[in-house]
XYZ file of C-alpha atoms in Angstrom:
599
model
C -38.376 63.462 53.608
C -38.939 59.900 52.395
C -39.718 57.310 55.024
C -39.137 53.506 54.367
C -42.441 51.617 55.083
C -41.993 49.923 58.691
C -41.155 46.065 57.048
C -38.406 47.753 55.223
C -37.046 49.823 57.815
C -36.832 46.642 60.288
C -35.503 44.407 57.463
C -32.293 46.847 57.529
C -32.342 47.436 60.333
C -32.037 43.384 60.949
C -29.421 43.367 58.702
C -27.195 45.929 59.993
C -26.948 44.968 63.383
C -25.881 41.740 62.090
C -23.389 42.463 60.787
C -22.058 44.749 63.697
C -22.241 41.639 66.207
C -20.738 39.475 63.760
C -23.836 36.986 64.146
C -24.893 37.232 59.978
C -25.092 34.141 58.109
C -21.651 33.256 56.377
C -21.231 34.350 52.834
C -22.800 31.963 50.588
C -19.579 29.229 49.021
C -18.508 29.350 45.795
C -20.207 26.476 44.284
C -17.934 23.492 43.378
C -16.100 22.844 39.850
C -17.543 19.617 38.209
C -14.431 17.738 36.745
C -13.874 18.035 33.118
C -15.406 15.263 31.517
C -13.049 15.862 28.927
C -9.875 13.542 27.652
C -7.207 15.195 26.561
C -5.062 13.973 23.298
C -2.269 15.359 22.458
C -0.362 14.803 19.432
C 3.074 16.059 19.158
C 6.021 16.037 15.905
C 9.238 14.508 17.085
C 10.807 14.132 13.534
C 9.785 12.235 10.464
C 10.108 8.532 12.061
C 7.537 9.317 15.322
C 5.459 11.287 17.544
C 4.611 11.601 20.781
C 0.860 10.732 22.023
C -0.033 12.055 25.563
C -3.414 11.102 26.833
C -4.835 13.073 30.256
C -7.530 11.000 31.114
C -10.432 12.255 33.842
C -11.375 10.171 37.002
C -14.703 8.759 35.302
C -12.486 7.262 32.641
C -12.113 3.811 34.244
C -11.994 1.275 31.034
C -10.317 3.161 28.263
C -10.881 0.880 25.106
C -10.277 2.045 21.704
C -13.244 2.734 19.640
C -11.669 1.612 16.114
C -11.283 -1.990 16.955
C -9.949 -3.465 12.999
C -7.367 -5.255 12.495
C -4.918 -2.795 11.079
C -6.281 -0.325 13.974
C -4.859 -2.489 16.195
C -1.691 -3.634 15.049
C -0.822 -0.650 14.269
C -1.337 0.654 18.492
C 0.593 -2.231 19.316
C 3.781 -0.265 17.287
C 3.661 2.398 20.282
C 6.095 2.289 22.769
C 5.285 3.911 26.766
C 7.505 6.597 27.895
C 5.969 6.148 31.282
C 5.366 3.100 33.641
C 2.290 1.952 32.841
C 2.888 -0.641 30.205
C 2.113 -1.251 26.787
C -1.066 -1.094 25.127
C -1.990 -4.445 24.032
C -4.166 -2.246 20.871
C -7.360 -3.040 22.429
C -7.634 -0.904 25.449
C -5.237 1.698 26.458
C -3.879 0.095 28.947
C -4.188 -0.668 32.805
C -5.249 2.752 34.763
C -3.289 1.876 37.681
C 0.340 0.007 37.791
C 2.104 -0.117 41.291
C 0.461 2.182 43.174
C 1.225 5.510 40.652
C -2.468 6.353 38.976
C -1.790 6.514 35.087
C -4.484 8.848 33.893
C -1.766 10.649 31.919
C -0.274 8.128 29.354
C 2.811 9.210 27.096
C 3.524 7.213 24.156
C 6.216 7.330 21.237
C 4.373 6.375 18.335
C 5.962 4.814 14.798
C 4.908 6.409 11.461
C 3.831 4.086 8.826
C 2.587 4.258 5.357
C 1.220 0.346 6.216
C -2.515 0.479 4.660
C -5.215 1.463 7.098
C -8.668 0.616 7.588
C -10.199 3.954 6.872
C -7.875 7.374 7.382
C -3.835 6.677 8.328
C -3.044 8.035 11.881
C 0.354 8.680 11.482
C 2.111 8.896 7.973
C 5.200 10.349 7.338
C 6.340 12.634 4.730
C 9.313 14.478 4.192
C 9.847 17.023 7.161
C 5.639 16.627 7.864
C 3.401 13.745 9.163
C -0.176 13.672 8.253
C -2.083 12.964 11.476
C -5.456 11.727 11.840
C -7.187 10.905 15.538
C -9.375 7.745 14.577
C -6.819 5.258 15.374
C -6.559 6.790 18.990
C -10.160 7.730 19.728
C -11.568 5.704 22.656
C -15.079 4.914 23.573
C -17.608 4.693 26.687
C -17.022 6.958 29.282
C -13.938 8.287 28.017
C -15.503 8.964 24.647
C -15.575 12.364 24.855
C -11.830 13.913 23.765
C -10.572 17.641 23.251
C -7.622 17.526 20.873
C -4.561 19.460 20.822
C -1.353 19.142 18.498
C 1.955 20.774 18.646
C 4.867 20.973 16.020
C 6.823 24.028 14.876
C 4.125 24.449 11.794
C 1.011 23.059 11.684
C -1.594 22.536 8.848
C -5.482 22.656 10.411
C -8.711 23.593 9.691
C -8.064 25.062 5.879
C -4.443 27.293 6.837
C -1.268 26.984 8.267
C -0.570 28.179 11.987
C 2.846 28.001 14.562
C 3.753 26.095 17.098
C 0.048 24.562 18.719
C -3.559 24.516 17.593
C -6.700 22.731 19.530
C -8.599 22.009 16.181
C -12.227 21.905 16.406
C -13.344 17.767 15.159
C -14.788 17.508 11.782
C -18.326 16.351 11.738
C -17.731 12.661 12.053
C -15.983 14.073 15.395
C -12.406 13.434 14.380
C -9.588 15.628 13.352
C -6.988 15.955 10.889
C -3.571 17.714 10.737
C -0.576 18.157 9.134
C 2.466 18.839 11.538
C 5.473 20.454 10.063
C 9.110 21.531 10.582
C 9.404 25.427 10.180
C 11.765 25.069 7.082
C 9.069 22.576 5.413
C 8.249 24.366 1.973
C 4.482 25.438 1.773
C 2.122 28.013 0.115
C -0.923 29.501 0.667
C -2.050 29.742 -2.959
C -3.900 28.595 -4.745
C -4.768 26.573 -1.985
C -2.965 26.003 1.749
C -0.278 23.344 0.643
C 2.641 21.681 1.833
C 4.113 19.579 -1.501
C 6.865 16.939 -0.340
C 10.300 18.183 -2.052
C 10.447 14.488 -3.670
C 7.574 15.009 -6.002
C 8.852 14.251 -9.503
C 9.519 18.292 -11.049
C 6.256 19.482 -13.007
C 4.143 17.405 -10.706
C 3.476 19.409 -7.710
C 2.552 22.117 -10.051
C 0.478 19.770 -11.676
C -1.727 18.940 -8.591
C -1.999 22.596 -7.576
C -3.217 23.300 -11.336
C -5.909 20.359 -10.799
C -6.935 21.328 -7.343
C -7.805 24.498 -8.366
C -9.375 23.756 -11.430
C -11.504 21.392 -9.935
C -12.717 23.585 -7.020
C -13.142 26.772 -9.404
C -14.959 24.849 -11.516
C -17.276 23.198 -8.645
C -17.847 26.422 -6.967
C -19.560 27.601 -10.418
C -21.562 24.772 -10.870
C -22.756 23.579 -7.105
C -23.307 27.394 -5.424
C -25.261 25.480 -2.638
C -22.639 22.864 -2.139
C -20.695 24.615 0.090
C -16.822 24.235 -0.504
C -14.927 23.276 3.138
C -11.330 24.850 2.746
C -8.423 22.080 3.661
C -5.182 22.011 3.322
C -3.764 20.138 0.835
C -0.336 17.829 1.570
C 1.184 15.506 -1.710
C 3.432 13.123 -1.208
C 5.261 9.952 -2.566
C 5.427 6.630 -0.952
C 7.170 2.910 -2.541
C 5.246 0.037 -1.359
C 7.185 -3.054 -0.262
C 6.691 -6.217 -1.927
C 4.724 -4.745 -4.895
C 5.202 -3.948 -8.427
C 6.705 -0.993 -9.755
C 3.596 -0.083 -11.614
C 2.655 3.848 -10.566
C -0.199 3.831 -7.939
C -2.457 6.792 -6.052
C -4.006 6.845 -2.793
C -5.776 9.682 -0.642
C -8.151 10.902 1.423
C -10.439 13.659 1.784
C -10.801 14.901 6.062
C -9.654 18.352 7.166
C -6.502 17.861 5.697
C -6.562 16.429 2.006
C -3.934 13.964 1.292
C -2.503 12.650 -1.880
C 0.106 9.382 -2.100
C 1.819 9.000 -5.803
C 3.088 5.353 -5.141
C 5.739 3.614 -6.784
C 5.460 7.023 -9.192
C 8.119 6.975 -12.330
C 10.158 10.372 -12.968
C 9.105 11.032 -16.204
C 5.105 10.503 -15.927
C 3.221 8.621 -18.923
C -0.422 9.406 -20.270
C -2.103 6.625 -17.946
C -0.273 8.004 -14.701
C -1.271 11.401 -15.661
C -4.754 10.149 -15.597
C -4.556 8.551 -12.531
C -3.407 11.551 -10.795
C -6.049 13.955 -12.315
C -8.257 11.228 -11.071
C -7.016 11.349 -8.008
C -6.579 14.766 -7.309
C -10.217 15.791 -8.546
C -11.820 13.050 -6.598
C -10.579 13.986 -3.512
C -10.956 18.057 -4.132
C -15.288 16.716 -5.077
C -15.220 14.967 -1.609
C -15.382 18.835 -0.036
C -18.265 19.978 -1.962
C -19.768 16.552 -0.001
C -21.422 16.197 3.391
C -20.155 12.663 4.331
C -20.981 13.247 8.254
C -24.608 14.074 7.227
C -25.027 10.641 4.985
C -22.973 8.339 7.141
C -25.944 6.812 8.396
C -27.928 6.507 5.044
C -27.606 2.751 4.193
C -26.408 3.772 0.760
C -24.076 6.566 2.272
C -20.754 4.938 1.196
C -22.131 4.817 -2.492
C -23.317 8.259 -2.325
C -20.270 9.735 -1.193
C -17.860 7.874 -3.284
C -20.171 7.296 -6.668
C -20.841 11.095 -6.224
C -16.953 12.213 -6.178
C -16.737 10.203 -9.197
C -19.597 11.493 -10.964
C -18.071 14.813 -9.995
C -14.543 14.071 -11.116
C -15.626 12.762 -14.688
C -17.878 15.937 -15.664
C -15.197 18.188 -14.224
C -12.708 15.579 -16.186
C -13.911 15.692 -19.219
C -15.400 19.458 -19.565
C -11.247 20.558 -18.584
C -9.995 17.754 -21.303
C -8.034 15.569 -19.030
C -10.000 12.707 -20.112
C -11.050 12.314 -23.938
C -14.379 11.718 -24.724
C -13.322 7.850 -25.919
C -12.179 7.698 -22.108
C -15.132 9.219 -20.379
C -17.593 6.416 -22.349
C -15.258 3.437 -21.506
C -15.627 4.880 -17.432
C -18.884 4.355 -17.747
C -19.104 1.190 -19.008
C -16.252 -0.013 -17.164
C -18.085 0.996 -14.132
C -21.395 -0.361 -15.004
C -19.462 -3.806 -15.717
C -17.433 -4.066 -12.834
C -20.612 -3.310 -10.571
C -22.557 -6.000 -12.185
C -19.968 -8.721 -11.911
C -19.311 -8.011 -8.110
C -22.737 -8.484 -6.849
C -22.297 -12.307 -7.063
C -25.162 -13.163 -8.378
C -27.606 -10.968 -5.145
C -29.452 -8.101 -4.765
C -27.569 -5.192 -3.472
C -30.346 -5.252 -0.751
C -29.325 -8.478 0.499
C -25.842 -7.556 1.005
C -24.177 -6.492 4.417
C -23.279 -2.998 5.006
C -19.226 -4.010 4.920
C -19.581 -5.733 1.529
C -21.688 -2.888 -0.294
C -18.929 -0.831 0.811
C -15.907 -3.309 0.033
C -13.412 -1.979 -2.590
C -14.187 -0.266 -5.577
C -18.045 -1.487 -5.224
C -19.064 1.896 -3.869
C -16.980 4.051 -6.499
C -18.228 2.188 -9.641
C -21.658 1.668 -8.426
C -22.313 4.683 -7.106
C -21.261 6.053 -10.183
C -23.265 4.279 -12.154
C -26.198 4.973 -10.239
C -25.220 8.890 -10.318
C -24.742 8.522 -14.390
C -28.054 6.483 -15.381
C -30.759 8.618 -13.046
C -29.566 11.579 -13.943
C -29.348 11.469 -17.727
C -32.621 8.898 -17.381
C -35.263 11.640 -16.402
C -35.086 15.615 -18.025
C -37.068 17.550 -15.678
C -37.103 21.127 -14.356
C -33.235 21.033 -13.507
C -30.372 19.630 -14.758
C -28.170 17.136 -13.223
C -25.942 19.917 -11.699
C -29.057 21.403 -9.853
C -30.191 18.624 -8.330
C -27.073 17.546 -6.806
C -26.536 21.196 -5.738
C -30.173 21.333 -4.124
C -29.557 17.452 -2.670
C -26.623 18.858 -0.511
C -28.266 22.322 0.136
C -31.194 20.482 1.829
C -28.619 18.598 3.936
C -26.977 21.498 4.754
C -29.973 23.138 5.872
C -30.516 20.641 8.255
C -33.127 18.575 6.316
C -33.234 14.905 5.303
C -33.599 14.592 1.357
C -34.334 11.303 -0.145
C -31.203 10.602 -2.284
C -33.252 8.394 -4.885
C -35.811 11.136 -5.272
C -32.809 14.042 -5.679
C -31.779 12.332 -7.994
C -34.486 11.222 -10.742
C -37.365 13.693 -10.102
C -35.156 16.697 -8.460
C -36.561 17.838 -4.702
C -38.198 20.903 -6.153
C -40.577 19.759 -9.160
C -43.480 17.555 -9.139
C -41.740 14.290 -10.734
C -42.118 13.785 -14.417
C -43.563 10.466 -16.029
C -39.658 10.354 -17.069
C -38.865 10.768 -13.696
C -41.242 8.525 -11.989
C -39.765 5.463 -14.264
C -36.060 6.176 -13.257
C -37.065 6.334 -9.811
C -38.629 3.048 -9.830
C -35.813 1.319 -11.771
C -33.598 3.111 -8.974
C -35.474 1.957 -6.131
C -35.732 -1.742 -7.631
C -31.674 -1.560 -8.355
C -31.215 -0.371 -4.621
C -34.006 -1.943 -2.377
C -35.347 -4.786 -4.679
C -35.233 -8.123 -4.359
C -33.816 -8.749 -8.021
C -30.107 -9.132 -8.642
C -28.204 -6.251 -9.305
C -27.844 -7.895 -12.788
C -31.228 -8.064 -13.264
C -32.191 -4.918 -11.922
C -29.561 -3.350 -14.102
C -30.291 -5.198 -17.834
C -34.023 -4.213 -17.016
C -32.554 -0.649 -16.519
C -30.024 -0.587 -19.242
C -32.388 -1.749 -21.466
C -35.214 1.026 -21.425
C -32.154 3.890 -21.476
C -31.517 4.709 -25.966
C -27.744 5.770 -25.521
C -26.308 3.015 -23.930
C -26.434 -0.308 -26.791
C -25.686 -3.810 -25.936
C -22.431 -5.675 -27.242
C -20.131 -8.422 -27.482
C -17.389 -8.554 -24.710
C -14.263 -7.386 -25.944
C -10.826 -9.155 -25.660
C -10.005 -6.827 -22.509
C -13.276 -7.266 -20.875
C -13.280 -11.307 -21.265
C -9.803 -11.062 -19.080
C -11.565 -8.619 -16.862
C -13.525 -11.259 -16.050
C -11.350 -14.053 -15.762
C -9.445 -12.005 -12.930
C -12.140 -10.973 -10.995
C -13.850 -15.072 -11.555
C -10.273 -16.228 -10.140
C -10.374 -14.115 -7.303
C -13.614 -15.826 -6.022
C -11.952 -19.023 -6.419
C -9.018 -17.679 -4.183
C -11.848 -15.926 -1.860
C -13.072 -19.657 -1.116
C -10.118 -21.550 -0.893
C -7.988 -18.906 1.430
C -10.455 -17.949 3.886
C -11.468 -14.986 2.441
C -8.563 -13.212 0.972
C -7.118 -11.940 -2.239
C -4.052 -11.067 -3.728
C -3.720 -11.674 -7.241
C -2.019 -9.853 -10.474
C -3.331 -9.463 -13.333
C -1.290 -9.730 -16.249
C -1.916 -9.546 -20.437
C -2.757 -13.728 -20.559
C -1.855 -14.553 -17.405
C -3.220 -13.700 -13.537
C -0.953 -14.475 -10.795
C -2.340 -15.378 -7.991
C -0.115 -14.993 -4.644
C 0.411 -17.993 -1.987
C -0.882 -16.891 1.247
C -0.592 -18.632 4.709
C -4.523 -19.344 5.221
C -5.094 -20.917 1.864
C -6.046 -25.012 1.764
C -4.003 -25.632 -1.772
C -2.680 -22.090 -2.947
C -0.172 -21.742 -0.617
C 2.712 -21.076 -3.339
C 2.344 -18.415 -5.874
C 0.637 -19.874 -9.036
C 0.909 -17.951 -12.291
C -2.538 -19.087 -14.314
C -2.559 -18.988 -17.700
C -4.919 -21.813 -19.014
C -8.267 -23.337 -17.166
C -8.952 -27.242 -18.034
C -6.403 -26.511 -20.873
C -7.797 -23.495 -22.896
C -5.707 -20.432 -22.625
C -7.242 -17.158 -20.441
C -7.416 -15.386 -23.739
C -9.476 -18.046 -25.582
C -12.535 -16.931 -26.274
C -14.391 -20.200 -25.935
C -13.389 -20.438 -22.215
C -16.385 -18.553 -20.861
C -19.054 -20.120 -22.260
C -16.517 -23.390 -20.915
C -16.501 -22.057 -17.555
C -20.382 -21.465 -17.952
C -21.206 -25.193 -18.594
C -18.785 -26.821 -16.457
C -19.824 -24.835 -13.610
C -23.459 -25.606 -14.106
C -23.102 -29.439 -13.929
C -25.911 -30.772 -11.517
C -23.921 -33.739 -10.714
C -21.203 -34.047 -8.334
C -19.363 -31.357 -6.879
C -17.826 -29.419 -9.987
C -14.191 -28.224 -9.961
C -11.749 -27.007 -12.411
C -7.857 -27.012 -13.132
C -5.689 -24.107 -12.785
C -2.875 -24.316 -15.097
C 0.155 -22.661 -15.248
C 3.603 -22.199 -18.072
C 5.346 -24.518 -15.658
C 3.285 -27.085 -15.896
C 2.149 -26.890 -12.184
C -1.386 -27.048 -12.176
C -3.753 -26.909 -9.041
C -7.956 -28.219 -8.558
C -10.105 -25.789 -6.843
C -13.921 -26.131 -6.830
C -15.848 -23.953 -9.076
C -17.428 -20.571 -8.515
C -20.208 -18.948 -9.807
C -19.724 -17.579 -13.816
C -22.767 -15.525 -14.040
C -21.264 -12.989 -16.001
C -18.437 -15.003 -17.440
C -20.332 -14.282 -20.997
C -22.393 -11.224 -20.236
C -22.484 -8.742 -22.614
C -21.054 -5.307 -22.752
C -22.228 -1.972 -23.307
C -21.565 1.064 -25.866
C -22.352 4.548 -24.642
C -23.719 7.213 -27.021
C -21.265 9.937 -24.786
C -22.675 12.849 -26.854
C -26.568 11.362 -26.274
C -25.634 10.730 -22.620
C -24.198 14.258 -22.057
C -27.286 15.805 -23.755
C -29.540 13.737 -21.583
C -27.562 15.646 -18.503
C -28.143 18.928 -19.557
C -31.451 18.829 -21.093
C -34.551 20.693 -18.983
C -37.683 20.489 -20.997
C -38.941 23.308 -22.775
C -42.039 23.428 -20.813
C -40.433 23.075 -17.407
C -37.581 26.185 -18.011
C -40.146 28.941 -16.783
C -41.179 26.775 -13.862
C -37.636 26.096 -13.514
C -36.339 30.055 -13.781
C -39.261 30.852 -11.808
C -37.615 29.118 -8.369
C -34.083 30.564 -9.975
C -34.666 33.161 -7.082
C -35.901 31.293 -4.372
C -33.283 28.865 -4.391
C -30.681 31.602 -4.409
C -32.931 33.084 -1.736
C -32.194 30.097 0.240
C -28.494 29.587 -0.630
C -28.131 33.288 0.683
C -29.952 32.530 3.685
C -27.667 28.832 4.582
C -24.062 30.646 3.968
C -25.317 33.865 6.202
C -26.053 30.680 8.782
């Protein structure tokens, strides 16, 4: 017989008669539910004009501003129209939380589509029975920050595949999400790729972008194994842009969903066009082999997203033949140029985060920068492995120096070869030269790429980008301006002081664009110490306009010749000496790929 020891017994004993005479404690409460901290944004189809936005908004929510706070962010919230009492949203904040007496923490919205330019990804774009959605434009900050997201439509692209009816998508890693939202009967396939191609593609070109999606990724996948590839789905559409030329265009982005624009796009496509949309399309596919979210906050992120995708693009370009050889050296060059002449005469150190990552300064310095360290230093790995090993460090959760990556490689000691491209790249990107200096010092020390006179095309190059400073100053800021074989047009715009009405240019101080004496002109004029030097715009009509000068350094630089063949060499070499070193951590690296994609 077991007997309890006497504490025990008594204990139980306590217990029992307890709960007999109904004098126990009562049973411990359930402890309380926190409130979800959580909004809510929903996202809805309605057809191919609008959607509906409902936002359920918790009780710590109390100033609901919108975290995007540009220009075209807010102009375009300003479009959306309440479907409840609670007013409008004047773009800046959601709105008030209360309105006559009835709490509005749940808003409801009908929301416009557009195809008006954005400041980063479009939040609501329309395409022929789908509208690409993205949550940026309707993201809010502070306390009311933190947003689950849920959209609905009868077929929706998310997250690399096609589902029905609703999906709460997980955000991307810059915390946003992307979708496509679809009618049922909206044609789409799930090979190669997940894609929904808008009927009104031009025929042969939807196959066309399937054929260069696929390409590109296959042959990405072969050559960056630690560059993981993040699945999307794909959606191609056209657009026609109000108020513009009819010259073909491309736009597109590269989120959870990728999207591709053919603007103002002819039926029967020409050689250029084709170009543009293999560029296009193979940009955008290199942006997924990328980890923007993880270089965001590198001060050279922008240029080492976008100049990457470009380097990408043109060795994936070239190696499938969609670009001749002829055509890969003049990207170069072009690129070099164009990011010499927009520095303005400063270091890229000395400017602002906004204008290192203005227009096409990014792309074609960035690629530059991706072209001349690479080739400039052989080492123990090509230029494909150290891009691969680059992102496989990020991915791993590690912070890689990007200038190191790429001129010495992040698993060799650095060669002497190495060492010198790093410190031309560090000079180019933290020095206190100009870029133009840092780049002719550069340029200069690397044997296939020659010095040359400016052609014909680059001297009205030039000119264009020279006038658009002058219409930077004199409007405040902004541009619009054509281009044209002798001639730039510049438009009249609003904030201008004297080019209010359009102004075709086709001779400064009275020498034609295409003169060839006009630089060196523009040079001396410009340069006068006395006085405040200005020059005369002049145009077929005889109208002719005085605007004060702007800087020509540039005006007369000279231009470069690439030795492709030298420069694709210098790519692919790995020194003799450094291939057993360089086979020898062959199986560590995969040892470490293995180990990130089991993660």
């Amino acid at each position: 017989m077991y007997l309890r020891p006497p504490l025990l017994q008594t204990s139980l004993l306590s217990i029992g008669l307890a709960v007999l005479t109904g004098t126990a404690d009562a049973a411990p409460r359930s402890t309380p539910v926190p409130p979800d901290p959580f909004v809510q944004l929903t996202l809805r189809r309605l057809d191919d004009a609008s959607l509906e936005l409902r936002y359920e908004l918790p009780a710590g929510c109390t100033r609901a501003a919108f975290a995007q706070q540009d220009p075209a962010s807010q102009a375009f919230r300003r479009t959306w129209v309440p479907l409840d009492d609670c007013g409008p949203t004047d773009g800046v904040h959601l709105g008030p939380l209360e309105a006559t007496g009835e709490t509005c923490r749940q808003r409801r919205f009908r929301v416009p589509t557009t195809t008006a330019r954005a400041a980063a990804f479009p939040p609501a774009f329309p395409m022929q029975g789908a509208t690409y959605v993205h949550t940026g434009d309707y993201a809010l900050t502070g306390h009311c920050s933190r947003m689950r997201h849920h959209v609905e439509a009868e077929r929706i692209g998310v997250s690399g595949r096609f589902v029905l009816g609703h999906a709460s998508p997980e955000p991307a890693g810059d915390g946003q999400v992307s979708a496509l939202l679809l009618d049922r009967a909206s044609p789409v396939r799930e090979q190669p790729l997940p894609a929904f191609l808008d009927p009104r593609l031009p025929p042969g070109e939807a196959a066309r972008i399937l054929q260069l999606a696929q390409a590109t990724r296959t042959a990405l996948t072969r050559a960056l194994p630690g560059a993981r590839y993040q699945p999307v789905v794909l959606a191609a559409t056209v657009a026609r842009r109000d108020g513009e030329a009819g010259e073909p265009g491309v736009n597109g982005d590269a989120h959870d969903v990728l999207r591709l624009t053919l603007v103002n796009w002819p039926a029967q496509p020409d050689r250029e066009s084709e170009r543009l949309l293999a560029r296009l399309v193979s940009h955008e596919i290199s942006h997924r082999f990328q980890r923007r979210d993880l270089t965001a906050a590198d001060p050279q992120g922008r240029l080492i997203h976008e100049g990457g995708a470009e380097f990408l693009r043109w060795r994936v370009s070239l190696a499938q033949g969609w670009i001749t050889a002829e055509e890969a050296a003049q990207e170069v060059t072009g690129a070099l140029q164009r990011c010499r002449a927009s520095s303005g005469g400063r270091p890229w150190a000395a400017l602002s985060l906004a204008e290192r990552d203005a227009r096409r300064r990014p792309y074609d310095c960035g690629f530059a920068v991706y072209a001349m360290a690479l080739a400039a230093a052989p080492g123990p790995q090509d230029a494909w492995a150290r891009i691969d090993d680059y992102y496989l460090e990020l991915g791993a959760g590690r912070a890689p120096d990007f200038a190191t990556a790429l001129s010495c490689g992040l698993r060799a000691t650095c060669t002497p070869a190495g060492a010198r491209a790093l410190q031309h790249l560090r000079a180019l990107l933290e020095g206190p030269q100009t870029m133009d200096e840092a780049w002719q010092q550069w340029l200069a020390a690397l044997p296939w790429i020659t010095p040359q006179p400016p052609s014909a095309a680059d001297r009205e190059e030039r000119l264009a980008l020279w006038l658009a400073t002058l219409m930077r100053k004199d409007c405040g800021g902004a541009v619009s301006l054509t281009p044209g074989p002798g001639r730039v047009t510049l438009d009249g715009l609003p904030g201008c002081q004297v080019l209010r009405e359009d102004l075709t240019v086709t001779t400064v101080d009275g020498l034609a664009l295409a003169d060839a004496r006009l630089p060196a002109h523009l040079d001396a004029r410009c340069r006068e110490a006395q006085g405040s030097p200005a020059v005369e715009l002049g145009s077929p009509q005889g109208r002719s306009v005085v605007l004060p000068c702007a800087d020509t350094e540039g005006l007369a630089r000279p231009t470069y010749r690439v030795d492709l063949p030298a420069l694709l060499r210098a790519l692919e070499r790995t020194p003799a000496a450094a291939r057993t070193a360089s086979s020898m951590k062959k199986a560590a690296r995969s040892s470490d790929r293995a180990a990130l994609h089991r993660d």
